[in-house]
Every structure is written in C-alpha cells, then in structure tokens.
PDB file of C-alpha atoms in Angstrom:
ATOM      1  CA  MET A   1      10.362 -17.388  14.402  1.00 51.00           C
ATOM      2  CA  ASN A   2      10.794 -15.517  11.333  1.00 73.00           C
ATOM      3  CA  ARG A   3      11.131 -11.812  12.875  1.00 79.00           C
ATOM      4  CA  SER A   4      10.354  -9.955   9.919  1.00 82.00           C
ATOM      5  CA  LEU A   5       6.654 -11.442   9.430  1.00 81.00           C
ATOM      6  CA  ILE A   6       6.259 -10.427  13.242  1.00 85.00           C
ATOM      7  CA  MET A   7       7.518  -6.798  12.465  1.00 86.00           C
ATOM      8  CA  ALA A   8       5.931  -6.082   9.433  1.00 86.00           C
ATOM      9  CA  VAL A   9       2.663  -7.353  11.340  1.00 86.00           C
ATOM     10  CA  PHE A  10       3.341  -5.625  13.907  1.00 88.00           C
ATOM     11  CA  LEU A  11       3.886  -1.989  11.980  1.00 89.00           C
ATOM     12  CA  LEU A  12       0.473  -2.655  10.094  1.00 88.00           C
ATOM     13  CA  VAL A  13      -1.146  -2.459  13.476  1.00 89.00           C
ATOM     14  CA  VAL A  14       0.441   0.630  14.749  1.00 89.00           C
ATOM     15  CA  GLY A  15       0.039   2.022  11.324  1.00 90.00           C
ATOM     16  CA  ASN A  16      -3.627   1.814  10.751  1.00 87.00           C
ATOM     17  CA  ASN A  17      -4.506   3.124  13.942  1.00 86.00           C
ATOM     18  CA  ILE A  18      -1.946   5.782  13.802  1.00 90.00           C
ATOM     19  CA  VAL A  19      -4.459   6.973  10.251  1.00 87.00           C
ATOM     20  CA  ILE A  20      -7.309   6.478  11.956  1.00 85.00           C
ATOM     21  CA  PHE A  21      -6.296   9.976  12.978  1.00 87.00           C
ATOM     22  CA  SER A  22      -5.530  11.233   9.258  1.00 89.00           C
ATOM     23  CA  ASP A  23      -9.408  10.350   8.641  1.00 85.00           C
ATOM     24  CA  SER A  24     -10.885  12.619  11.494  1.00 83.00           C
ATOM     25  CA  LEU A  25      -9.302  15.249  10.323  1.00 86.00           C
ATOM     26  CA  ILE A  26     -10.545  15.155   6.946  1.00 87.00           C
ATOM     27  CA  LYS A  27     -14.020  14.641   8.253  1.00 81.00           C
ATOM     28  CA  LEU A  28     -14.001  17.960   9.797  1.00 80.00           C
ATOM     29  CA  LEU A  29     -14.072  19.177   6.430  1.00 82.00           C
ATOM     30  CA  ASP A  30     -17.888  17.974   6.612  1.00 66.00           C
ATOM     31  CA  GLY A  31     -19.619  19.715   3.390  1.00 65.00           C
ATOM     32  CA  PHE A  32     -15.740  20.638   1.790  1.00 69.00           C
ATOM     33  CA  ASP A  33     -16.779  21.096  -2.249  1.00 78.00           C
ATOM     34  CA  ALA A  34     -12.540  21.093  -2.999  1.00 88.00           C
ATOM     35  CA  PRO A  35     -11.639  18.030  -2.589  1.00 90.00           C
ATOM     36  CA  PHE A  36      -8.453  19.166  -4.813  1.00 94.00           C
ATOM     37  CA  GLN A  37      -7.004  22.226  -2.852  1.00 94.00           C
ATOM     38  CA  PHE A  38      -6.704  20.129   0.224  1.00 94.00           C
ATOM     39  CA  VAL A  39      -4.883  17.270  -1.665  1.00 94.00           C
ATOM     40  CA  LEU A  40      -2.433  19.513  -2.870  1.00 95.00           C
ATOM     41  CA  TYR A  41      -1.826  21.183   0.646  1.00 95.00           C
ATOM     42  CA  ARG A  42      -1.692  17.714   1.802  1.00 94.00           C
ATOM     43  CA  GLN A  43       1.331  16.997  -0.311  1.00 95.00           C
ATOM     44  CA  VAL A  44       3.230  19.918  -0.477  1.00 96.00           C
ATOM     45  CA  SER A  45       3.184  20.253   2.921  1.00 95.00           C
ATOM     46  CA  ALA A  46       4.039  16.788   3.103  1.00 94.00           C
ATOM     47  CA  ALA A  47       7.122  16.384   0.649  1.00 95.00           C
ATOM     48  CA  LEU A  48       8.581  19.919   3.123  1.00 95.00           C
ATOM     49  CA  ILE A  49       8.607  18.289   5.676  1.00 92.00           C
ATOM     50  CA  LEU A  50      10.204  14.414   4.471  1.00 93.00           C
ATOM     51  CA  LEU A  51      12.284  17.484   2.350  1.00 94.00           C
ATOM     52  CA  PRO A  52      15.001  18.156   5.407  1.00 94.00           C
ATOM     53  CA  PHE A  53      15.441  14.785   5.928  1.00 91.00           C
ATOM     54  CA  ILE A  54      15.850  14.034   2.358  1.00 94.00           C
ATOM     55  CA  VAL A  55      19.125  16.567   2.496  1.00 94.00           C
ATOM     56  CA  PHE A  56      20.148  15.270   5.640  1.00 93.00           C
ATOM     57  CA  PHE A  57      20.560  11.945   4.688  1.00 90.00           C
ATOM     58  CA  LYS A  58      22.255  13.350   0.997  1.00 91.00           C
ATOM     59  CA  ARG A  59      19.564  10.948  -0.595  1.00 92.00           C
ATOM     60  CA  PRO A  60      19.278  12.912  -4.776  1.00 90.00           C
ATOM     61  CA  LEU A  61      16.202  14.992  -5.081  1.00 90.00           C
ATOM     62  CA  LEU A  62      15.228  13.435  -7.600  1.00 88.00           C
ATOM     63  CA  PRO A  63      16.889   9.527  -8.507  1.00 88.00           C
ATOM     64  CA  ARG A  64      16.400   7.475 -11.378  1.00 84.00           C
ATOM     65  CA  ARG A  65      14.065   4.634 -12.417  1.00 86.00           C
ATOM     66  CA  LEU A  66      11.040   6.930 -11.284  1.00 92.00           C
ATOM     67  CA  ARG A  67       8.227   4.811 -13.454  1.00 92.00           C
ATOM     68  CA  TRP A  68       6.765   3.262 -10.402  1.00 94.00           C
ATOM     69  CA  HIS A  69       7.172   5.903  -8.163  1.00 95.00           C
ATOM     70  CA  ALA A  70       5.344   7.990 -10.792  1.00 96.00           C
ATOM     71  CA  THR A  71       2.654   5.632 -11.100  1.00 96.00           C
ATOM     72  CA  ARG A  72       2.222   4.708  -7.366  1.00 95.00           C
ATOM     73  CA  ALA A  73       2.163   8.866  -6.945  1.00 96.00           C
ATOM     74  CA  HIS A  74      -0.378   8.877  -9.215  1.00 96.00           C
ATOM     75  CA  ILE A  75      -2.738   6.103  -7.648  1.00 96.00           C
ATOM     76  CA  PHE A  76      -2.098   7.960  -4.816  1.00 94.00           C
ATOM     77  CA  LEU A  77      -3.684  11.387  -4.858  1.00 95.00           C
ATOM     78  CA  LEU A  78      -6.826   9.732  -7.147  1.00 96.00           C
ATOM     79  CA  GLY A  79      -7.279   7.697  -3.258  1.00 94.00           C
ATOM     80  CA  THR A  80      -6.782  10.793  -1.848  1.00 93.00           C
ATOM     81  CA  VAL A  81      -9.557  12.865  -4.018  1.00 94.00           C
ATOM     82  CA  PHE A  82     -11.972   9.811  -3.192  1.00 94.00           C
ATOM     83  CA  MET A  83     -11.389   9.805   0.159  1.00 92.00           C
ATOM     84  CA  VAL A  84     -12.170  13.725   1.087  1.00 91.00           C
ATOM     85  CA  VAL A  85     -14.946  13.130  -0.766  1.00 89.00           C
ATOM     86  CA  SER A  86     -16.003   9.741   0.803  1.00 86.00           C
ATOM     87  CA  LEU A  87     -15.712  11.032   4.143  1.00 83.00           C
ATOM     88  CA  THR A  88     -16.984  14.407   3.664  1.00 82.00           C
ATOM     89  CA  THR A  89     -20.088  12.999   2.126  1.00 79.00           C
ATOM     90  CA  LEU A  90     -20.451   9.471   4.467  1.00 75.00           C
ATOM     91  CA  PRO A  91     -20.816   8.746   8.205  1.00 73.00           C
ATOM     92  CA  LEU A  92     -17.042   7.919   9.046  1.00 71.00           C
ATOM     93  CA  ALA A  93     -18.183   4.781  10.139  1.00 71.00           C
ATOM     94  CA  THR A  94     -18.990   3.788   6.531  1.00 72.00           C
ATOM     95  CA  ALA A  95     -16.457   5.095   5.561  1.00 77.00           C
ATOM     96  CA  ASN A  96     -13.771   3.173   7.467  1.00 76.00           C
ATOM     97  CA  ALA A  97     -15.789   0.044   6.416  1.00 75.00           C
ATOM     98  CA  ILE A  98     -15.708   0.292   3.005  1.00 79.00           C
ATOM     99  CA  PHE A  99     -11.787   1.314   3.025  1.00 82.00           C
ATOM    100  CA  TYR A 100     -11.359  -2.088   4.876  1.00 76.00           C
ATOM    101  CA  ALA A 101     -11.687  -4.136   1.443  1.00 76.00           C
ATOM    102  CA  ALA A 102      -8.319  -3.213   0.868  1.00 79.00           C
ATOM    103  CA  PRO A 103      -6.896  -6.377   2.384  1.00 73.00           C
ATOM    104  CA  ILE A 104      -9.262  -8.883   0.186  1.00 73.00           C
ATOM    105  CA  ILE A 105      -8.520  -6.791  -2.746  1.00 80.00           C
ATOM    106  CA  THR A 106      -5.142  -6.902  -1.971  1.00 80.00           C
ATOM    107  CA  VAL A 107      -5.007 -10.693  -1.737  1.00 76.00           C
ATOM    108  CA  VAL A 108      -7.099 -10.284  -4.479  1.00 77.00           C
ATOM    109  CA  LEU A 109      -4.670  -9.013  -6.843  1.00 83.00           C
ATOM    110  CA  ALA A 110      -2.138 -10.279  -5.828  1.00 81.00           C
ATOM    111  CA  ARG A 111      -2.802 -13.526  -7.055  1.00 77.00           C
ATOM    112  CA  LEU A 112      -4.180 -11.949 -10.678  1.00 79.00           C
ATOM    113  CA  LEU A 113      -1.033  -9.484 -10.688  1.00 77.00           C
ATOM    114  CA  PHE A 114       2.097 -11.644  -8.938  1.00 73.00           C
ATOM    115  CA  LYS A 115       0.839 -14.803  -8.840  1.00 73.00           C
ATOM    116  CA  GLU A 116       1.516 -15.287  -4.693  1.00 74.00           C
ATOM    117  CA  ARG A 117       0.251 -18.186  -3.511  1.00 75.00           C
ATOM    118  CA  VAL A 118      -2.743 -17.440  -1.566  1.00 73.00           C
ATOM    119  CA  THR A 119      -3.248 -20.473   1.149  1.00 77.00           C
ATOM    120  CA  ARG A 120      -6.628 -20.915   2.487  1.00 81.00           C
ATOM    121  CA  LEU A 121      -5.529 -19.961   5.711  1.00 79.00           C
ATOM    122  CA  SER A 122      -4.907 -16.505   4.508  1.00 77.00           C
ATOM    123  CA  LEU A 123      -8.382 -16.394   2.254  1.00 78.00           C
ATOM    124  CA  VAL A 124     -10.109 -17.599   5.307  1.00 83.00           C
ATOM    125  CA  THR A 125      -8.591 -14.921   7.617  1.00 78.00           C
ATOM    126  CA  ALA A 126      -9.278 -12.278   5.098  1.00 76.00           C
ATOM    127  CA  VAL A 127     -12.755 -13.021   4.711  1.00 82.00           C
ATOM    128  CA  LEU A 128     -13.864 -13.343   8.769  1.00 85.00           C
ATOM    129  CA  GLY A 129     -11.705  -9.876   8.823  1.00 77.00           C
ATOM    130  CA  MET A 130     -14.011  -8.643   7.028  1.00 77.00           C
ATOM    131  CA  THR A 131     -16.982  -9.872   8.555  1.00 83.00           C
ATOM    132  CA  GLY A 132     -15.790  -9.119  11.502  1.00 77.00           C
ATOM    133  CA  VAL A 133     -15.116  -4.667  10.098  1.00 74.00           C
ATOM    134  CA  LEU A 134     -19.286  -5.570   9.232  1.00 75.00           C
ATOM    135  CA  VAL A 135     -19.715  -6.634  12.188  1.00 79.00           C
ATOM    136  CA  ILE A 136     -18.606  -3.816  14.229  1.00 70.00           C
ATOM    137  CA  ILE A 137     -19.358  -1.758  11.827  1.00 66.00           C
ATOM    138  CA  ASN A 138     -23.059  -2.328  11.110  1.00 67.00           C
ATOM    139  CA  PRO A 139     -23.309   0.206   7.772  1.00 61.00           C
ATOM    140  CA  THR A 140     -26.755   1.300   7.362  1.00 60.00           C
ATOM    141  CA  SER A 141     -26.212   4.726   4.643  1.00 54.00           C
ATOM    142  CA  ALA A 142     -24.169   3.642   2.159  1.00 53.00           C
ATOM    143  CA  ASN A 143     -25.542   5.252  -0.895  1.00 64.00           C
ATOM    144  CA  ILE A 144     -23.433   6.829  -4.364  1.00 74.00           C
ATOM    145  CA  PHE A 145     -20.561   8.068  -2.026  1.00 78.00           C
ATOM    146  CA  ALA A 146     -19.987   4.284  -1.395  1.00 77.00           C
ATOM    147  CA  LEU A 147     -18.319   3.969  -4.631  1.00 82.00           C
ATOM    148  CA  ALA A 148     -15.752   6.207  -3.744  1.00 87.00           C
ATOM    149  CA  ALA A 149     -14.655   4.982  -0.310  1.00 85.00           C
ATOM    150  CA  LEU A 150     -14.461   1.528  -3.548  1.00 84.00           C
ATOM    151  CA  VAL A 151     -11.801   3.445  -5.076  1.00 91.00           C
ATOM    152  CA  VAL A 152      -9.776   4.193  -2.108  1.00 93.00           C
ATOM    153  CA  ALA A 153      -9.674   0.750  -0.966  1.00 88.00           C
ATOM    154  CA  THR A 154      -8.463  -0.447  -4.239  1.00 91.00           C
ATOM    155  CA  THR A 155      -5.441   2.597  -4.369  1.00 95.00           C
ATOM    156  CA  LEU A 156      -4.450   1.024  -1.311  1.00 90.00           C
ATOM    157  CA  ALA A 157      -4.498  -2.298  -2.575  1.00 89.00           C
ATOM    158  CA  LEU A 158      -2.780  -1.558  -5.539  1.00 92.00           C
ATOM    159  CA  ASN A 159       0.215   0.469  -3.587  1.00 91.00           C
ATOM    160  CA  ASN A 160       0.769  -1.529  -0.810  1.00 85.00           C
ATOM    161  CA  LEU A 161       1.386  -4.046  -3.933  1.00 88.00           C
ATOM    162  CA  LEU A 162       3.634  -1.988  -6.456  1.00 90.00           C
ATOM    163  CA  ILE A 163       6.084  -1.537  -3.407  1.00 87.00           C
ATOM    164  CA  LYS A 164       7.209  -4.270  -4.541  1.00 84.00           C
ATOM    165  CA  LYS A 165       8.182  -2.935  -8.036  1.00 89.00           C
ATOM    166  CA  LEU A 166       9.758  -0.110  -6.128  1.00 90.00           C
ATOM    167  CA  PRO A 167      14.059  -0.317  -6.547  1.00 90.00           C
ATOM    168  CA  PRO A 168      15.666  -1.730  -3.712  1.00 86.00           C
ATOM    169  CA  GLU A 169      17.746   1.361  -2.838  1.00 87.00           C
ATOM    170  CA  HIS A 170      14.897   3.835  -2.479  1.00 88.00           C
ATOM    171  CA  GLY A 171      14.544   3.927   1.408  1.00 85.00           C
ATOM    172  CA  ILE A 172      10.937   4.773   3.137  1.00 84.00           C
ATOM    173  CA  ILE A 173      11.777   8.055   3.435  1.00 89.00           C
ATOM    174  CA  ASP A 174      12.706   8.323  -0.408  1.00 92.00           C
ATOM    175  CA  THR A 175       9.501   6.890  -1.084  1.00 90.00           C
ATOM    176  CA  LEU A 176       7.117   9.240   0.768  1.00 90.00           C
ATOM    177  CA  TYR A 177       9.162  11.968  -0.660  1.00 94.00           C
ATOM    178  CA  LEU A 178       8.789  10.985  -4.020  1.00 95.00           C
ATOM    179  CA  THR A 179       5.293   9.851  -3.796  1.00 93.00           C
ATOM    180  CA  ASN A 180       3.951  12.772  -2.593  1.00 94.00           C
ATOM    181  CA  LEU A 181       6.350  15.565  -4.402  1.00 96.00           C
ATOM    182  CA  LEU A 182       5.702  13.333  -8.494  1.00 96.00           C
ATOM    183  CA  GLY A 183       2.146  13.809  -7.689  1.00 96.00           C
ATOM    184  CA  ILE A 184       2.330  17.817  -7.290  1.00 97.00           C
ATOM    185  CA  PRO A 185       1.968  18.655 -10.507  1.00 97.00           C
ATOM    186  CA  VAL A 186      -0.992  17.243 -11.656  1.00 97.00           C
ATOM    187  CA  ALA A 187      -2.800  17.739  -8.040  1.00 96.00           C
ATOM    188  CA  ALA A 188      -1.781  21.503  -8.801  1.00 96.00           C
ATOM    189  CA  CYS A 189      -3.348  21.656 -12.324  1.00 96.00           C
ATOM    190  CA  LEU A 190      -6.634  20.160 -10.874  1.00 95.00           C
ATOM    191  CA  THR A 191      -6.396  23.072  -7.950  1.00 94.00           C
ATOM    192  CA  TRP A 192      -6.695  25.859 -10.799  1.00 95.00           C
ATOM    193  CA  PHE A 193      -9.401  24.026 -12.562  1.00 93.00           C
ATOM    194  CA  GLU A 194     -11.557  24.017  -9.001  1.00 92.00           C
ATOM    195  CA  GLY A 195     -11.001  27.183  -8.732  1.00 91.00           C
ATOM    196  CA  ALA A 196     -11.624  27.454  -4.427  1.00 88.00           C
ATOM    197  CA  SER A 197     -10.137  30.437  -2.315  1.00 88.00           C
ATOM    198  CA  PHE A 198      -7.317  29.935  -0.026  1.00 88.00           C
ATOM    199  CA  ASN A 199      -8.097  28.509   2.841  1.00 87.00           C
ATOM    200  CA  LEU A 200      -6.495  29.053   6.481  1.00 89.00           C
ATOM    201  CA  ASP A 201      -7.936  26.174   8.386  1.00 89.00           C
ATOM    202  CA  THR A 202      -8.004  23.945   5.228  1.00 90.00           C
ATOM    203  CA  LEU A 203      -3.772  23.856   5.433  1.00 92.00           C
ATOM    204  CA  PHE A 204      -3.196  23.210   8.807  1.00 93.00           C
ATOM    205  CA  ILE A 205      -5.949  19.954   8.509  1.00 92.00           C
ATOM    206  CA  ALA A 206      -3.866  18.937   5.659  1.00 93.00           C
ATOM    207  CA  VAL A 207      -0.654  19.566   7.309  1.00 95.00           C
ATOM    208  CA  GLY A 208      -2.200  17.302  10.234  1.00 94.00           C
ATOM    209  CA  SER A 209      -3.482  14.679   7.733  1.00 92.00           C
ATOM    210  CA  SER A 210      -0.517  14.257   6.201  1.00 92.00           C
ATOM    211  CA  LEU A 211       1.510  13.678   9.277  1.00 92.00           C
ATOM    212  CA  PHE A 212      -0.202  11.198  10.175  1.00 92.00           C
ATOM    213  CA  SER A 213      -0.924   9.488   7.112  1.00 86.00           C
ATOM    214  CA  MET A 214       2.755   9.006   5.952  1.00 84.00           C
ATOM    215  CA  ILE A 215       3.495   6.985   9.151  1.00 89.00           C
ATOM    216  CA  TYR A 216       1.090   4.588   8.221  1.00 86.00           C
ATOM    217  CA  ALA A 217       2.512   4.737   4.645  1.00 81.00           C
ATOM    218  CA  GLY A 218       6.115   4.408   6.194  1.00 83.00           C
ATOM    219  CA  THR A 219       4.607   1.327   8.001  1.00 88.00           C
ATOM    220  CA  CYS A 220       3.203   0.077   4.731  1.00 84.00           C
ATOM    221  CA  VAL A 221       5.791   0.519   2.884  1.00 81.00           C
ATOM    222  CA  PHE A 222       8.410  -1.453   5.013  1.00 84.00           C
ATOM    223  CA  ALA A 223       5.848  -4.194   6.237  1.00 86.00           C
ATOM    224  CA  TYR A 224       4.975  -5.247   2.400  1.00 82.00           C
ATOM    225  CA  ARG A 225       8.552  -5.545   1.689  1.00 81.00           C
ATOM    226  CA  ALA A 226       9.545  -7.899   4.391  1.00 81.00           C
ATOM    227  CA  ALA A 227       6.450 -10.054   3.740  1.00 80.00           C
ATOM    228  CA  GLU A 228       3.845 -11.375   1.354  1.00 76.00           C
ATOM    229  CA  SER A 229       1.365  -9.317   0.861  1.00 71.00           C
ATOM    230  CA  ASN A 230      -1.429 -12.772   1.918  1.00 66.00           C
ATOM    231  CA  LYS A 231       0.532 -13.523   5.190  1.00 74.00           C
ATOM    232  CA  ILE A 232       0.180  -9.828   6.409  1.00 79.00           C
ATOM    233  CA  THR A 233      -3.119  -7.723   5.360  1.00 71.00           C
ATOM    234  CA  SER A 234      -5.022  -8.994   8.039  1.00 71.00           C
ATOM    235  CA  ALA A 235      -3.393  -7.246   9.831  1.00 79.00           C
ATOM    236  CA  GLU A 236      -4.857  -4.095   8.627  1.00 76.00           C
ATOM    237  CA  TYR A 237      -8.578  -4.339  10.207  1.00 75.00           C
ATOM    238  CA  THR A 238      -6.654  -4.139  13.294  1.00 77.00           C
ATOM    239  CA  GLY A 239      -7.051  -0.434  12.811  1.00 78.00           C
ATOM    240  CA  LEU A 240     -10.804  -0.272  13.419  1.00 74.00           C
ATOM    241  CA  ILE A 241     -10.365  -1.247  16.952  1.00 76.00           C
ATOM    242  CA  GLY A 242      -8.473   1.344  17.425  1.00 76.00           C
ATOM    243  CA  ALA A 243     -11.030   3.571  16.079  1.00 72.00           C
ATOM    244  CA  VAL A 244     -13.553   2.480  18.322  1.00 74.00           C
ATOM    245  CA  VAL A 245     -11.242   3.059  20.938  1.00 76.00           C
ATOM    246  CA  LEU A 246     -10.736   6.530  19.875  1.00 71.00           C
ATOM    247  CA  GLY A 247     -14.849   7.204  19.292  1.00 68.00           C
ATOM    248  CA  MET A 248     -14.490   5.884  23.482  1.00 74.00           C
ATOM    249  CA  LEU A 249     -11.920   8.028  24.400  1.00 73.00           C
ATOM    250  CA  PHE A 250     -12.927  11.324  22.889  1.00 68.00           C
ATOM    251  CA  PHE A 251     -16.638  11.162  21.832  1.00 59.00           C
ATOM    252  CA  THR A 252     -18.310   8.748  24.872  1.00 67.00           C
ATOM    253  CA  GLU A 253     -19.151   6.000  22.414  1.00 63.00           C
ATOM    254  CA  THR A 254     -19.621   2.768  24.486  1.00 70.00           C
ATOM    255  CA  PRO A 255     -19.737   0.226  21.602  1.00 67.00           C
ATOM    256  CA  ASP A 256     -22.061  -2.784  21.645  1.00 74.00           C
ATOM    257  CA  VAL A 257     -22.453  -6.348  21.501  1.00 82.00           C
ATOM    258  CA  ARG A 258     -20.944  -6.086  17.669  1.00 75.00           C
ATOM    259  CA  PHE A 259     -17.867  -4.593  18.677  1.00 73.00           C
ATOM    260  CA  TYR A 260     -16.568  -8.020  20.864  1.00 80.00           C
ATOM    261  CA  VAL A 261     -18.109 -10.348  18.617  1.00 85.00           C
ATOM    262  CA  GLY A 262     -16.321  -8.623  15.376  1.00 78.00           C
ATOM    263  CA  SER A 263     -13.171  -7.633  17.047  1.00 77.00           C
ATOM    264  CA  VAL A 264     -13.202 -11.981  17.998  1.00 82.00           C
ATOM    265  CA  LEU A 265     -13.520 -12.283  14.372  1.00 83.00           C
ATOM    266  CA  ILE A 266     -10.532  -9.836  13.659  1.00 77.00           C
ATOM    267  CA  ILE A 267      -8.050 -10.655  15.924  1.00 75.00           C
ATOM    268  CA  VAL A 268      -7.994 -14.514  16.676  1.00 81.00           C
ATOM    269  CA  PRO A 269      -7.891 -15.864  12.330  1.00 79.00           C
ATOM    270  CA  LEU A 270      -4.860 -12.855  12.541  1.00 72.00           C
ATOM    271  CA  THR A 271      -3.467 -14.298  15.517  1.00 72.00           C
ATOM    272  CA  VAL A 272      -3.153 -17.995  13.720  1.00 78.00           C
ATOM    273  CA  LEU A 273      -2.089 -16.858  10.806  1.00 72.00           C
ATOM    274  CA  THR A 274       0.835 -15.000  12.085  1.00 65.00           C
ATOM    275  CA  LEU A 275       2.305 -17.851  14.297  1.00 67.00           C
ATOM    276  CA  ARG A 276       0.921 -20.515  11.907  1.00 73.00           C
ATOM    277  CA  ASN A 277       3.097 -18.614   8.885  1.00 64.00           C
ATOM    278  CA  SER A 278       5.464 -17.906  11.416  1.00 56.00           C
ATOM    279  CA  LYS A 279       6.724 -21.157  12.430  1.00 60.00           C
ATOM    280  CA  SER A 280       6.389 -22.540   8.470  1.00 59.00           C
ATOM    281  CA  VAL A 281       9.376 -20.185   7.923  1.00 52.00           C
ATOM    282  CA  GLY A 282      11.390 -19.993  10.726  1.00 52.00           C
TER     283      GLY A 282
END
C-alpha cells in the first residue's frame, strides 16, 4: 500500500478536526467589526511562535524564491479576513458547510490549472462527501454573507494547490512562517486604515486561533506535497464529524439521523477511494 497516501489522508483528517477549535474561537468574536485587526494579531503571533523554530533549525529568516510564498501569503490573508466576516455573521454550522466546498473546488482547479487527472471515483467521492456535509448541516440561513464563506473555500483550495509550486527545500516550518510573515505589511496597512482600538481579548483569541490553524496548515503542506490532490481532498470532509462530536461534548448538542446518514456518505466513499488508490500504486 502507498504509505504516503495513507499518511496524507490521516494528517488531513487530524488537521481538519483540530482547525474546528480555531473556528470556534473566531465565533466568540460575535458582532466583531474589526476583522483586519484580528488578522494582523493572528499573523504576528504565528510568526513569533514559529520564529524560535526557524532560529533553532538554522533556517534563513527571509530566503530566496519567495514569489509563490508571497502569493500564498496574500491569498491566506484574504481568506482569513473573509473567514472572520463569515463566522461572525453566519451560524457556525452554515459557515462550515460552505467552507467544506473547498475539496470540490480543489478538484476542479487541479484539473483546470495543473491538468491533474480526475478519476470518476474521486469525482463521485467529492460529490458524495459534499452531499453528506449538506445532509448533516442542513443549512437554512445562508444569506449574502455566505459569499464570504465561499471566498474562504476558494482561498483554501488555491493555497492547497499552490503548495506544489513552493521550493522543495522549504519545509513545513518555513512555509508556515513565510505565509504569515509576508502578509504582515498588508495586514498592518489594512488595520491602520480600519482604525480600531487595541483589544486584549481579541489578541488572546487570535493567538489561540493561530495555534490551531497552524497545525491545520502544517498537515495540509505535508499532505498535498505527498499525494495528488484529487486522491485526498475528500479527507477534508471528516472535520465536520469532529464538529458534531465537539458539540455533543461541550454544548450538549445531540445529532439526529441526518448526522449518521451524512457520516456514511462522507466516510465510506473516502475509504473506498483511499484503498483503491493505494492498491493501484502499491
């Protein structure tokens, strides 16, 4: 069996369940009207958290060949701004349902931009997975702010695909560090234009959100470098199951029959796709 493929799927499952905590923290900013300030805090805190690792492993603080890193950094910045907007204006379930359009967008863009071969099985798996997401969430309150969530899904897909353009000598720590560092100047300018006053609670939430999102981003860097995107994107859907479990444990939410039907639509096709691809290249 292809161990790299198995590991890539496993890491995406773990990463998507961890990033739920980041979304939950952002949701605490209910009615928040200073998204640029939050984004700046998050990027600065992420760069500072990663800086000791850069120094310890003797990595260059600003290496060469930064074009694609800079591109990803500003796509990431755009996505984070729209993520704050969508999570603070939409119900958490609705926003996350739209975020999970990212795997389908990834498959489409992989075909259009990188000419990756999209098999019938991977396409069916993506469609069934998205159907499972909608069955579980049953979104009923989407509005114009849903467009912000759709922008988030698109930026996630683009950044996952652009990982393949990064210099191979730049590891996960380098990539996460540069993604946050290179976006700080633009984020600072937007924050200054926004003119919001300093908020300590926002800073604490931003630091926590940054930690969880970096873990997720790290798993994506490894996974999308290790395997073709159309073979692993369906693993992104499993984070929705973690969201329901988190709701059961901490918010006394009890899933109905839609949860079980949707889970089957997500997990079974993903398992079949992974085993089929593993056998074909193993």
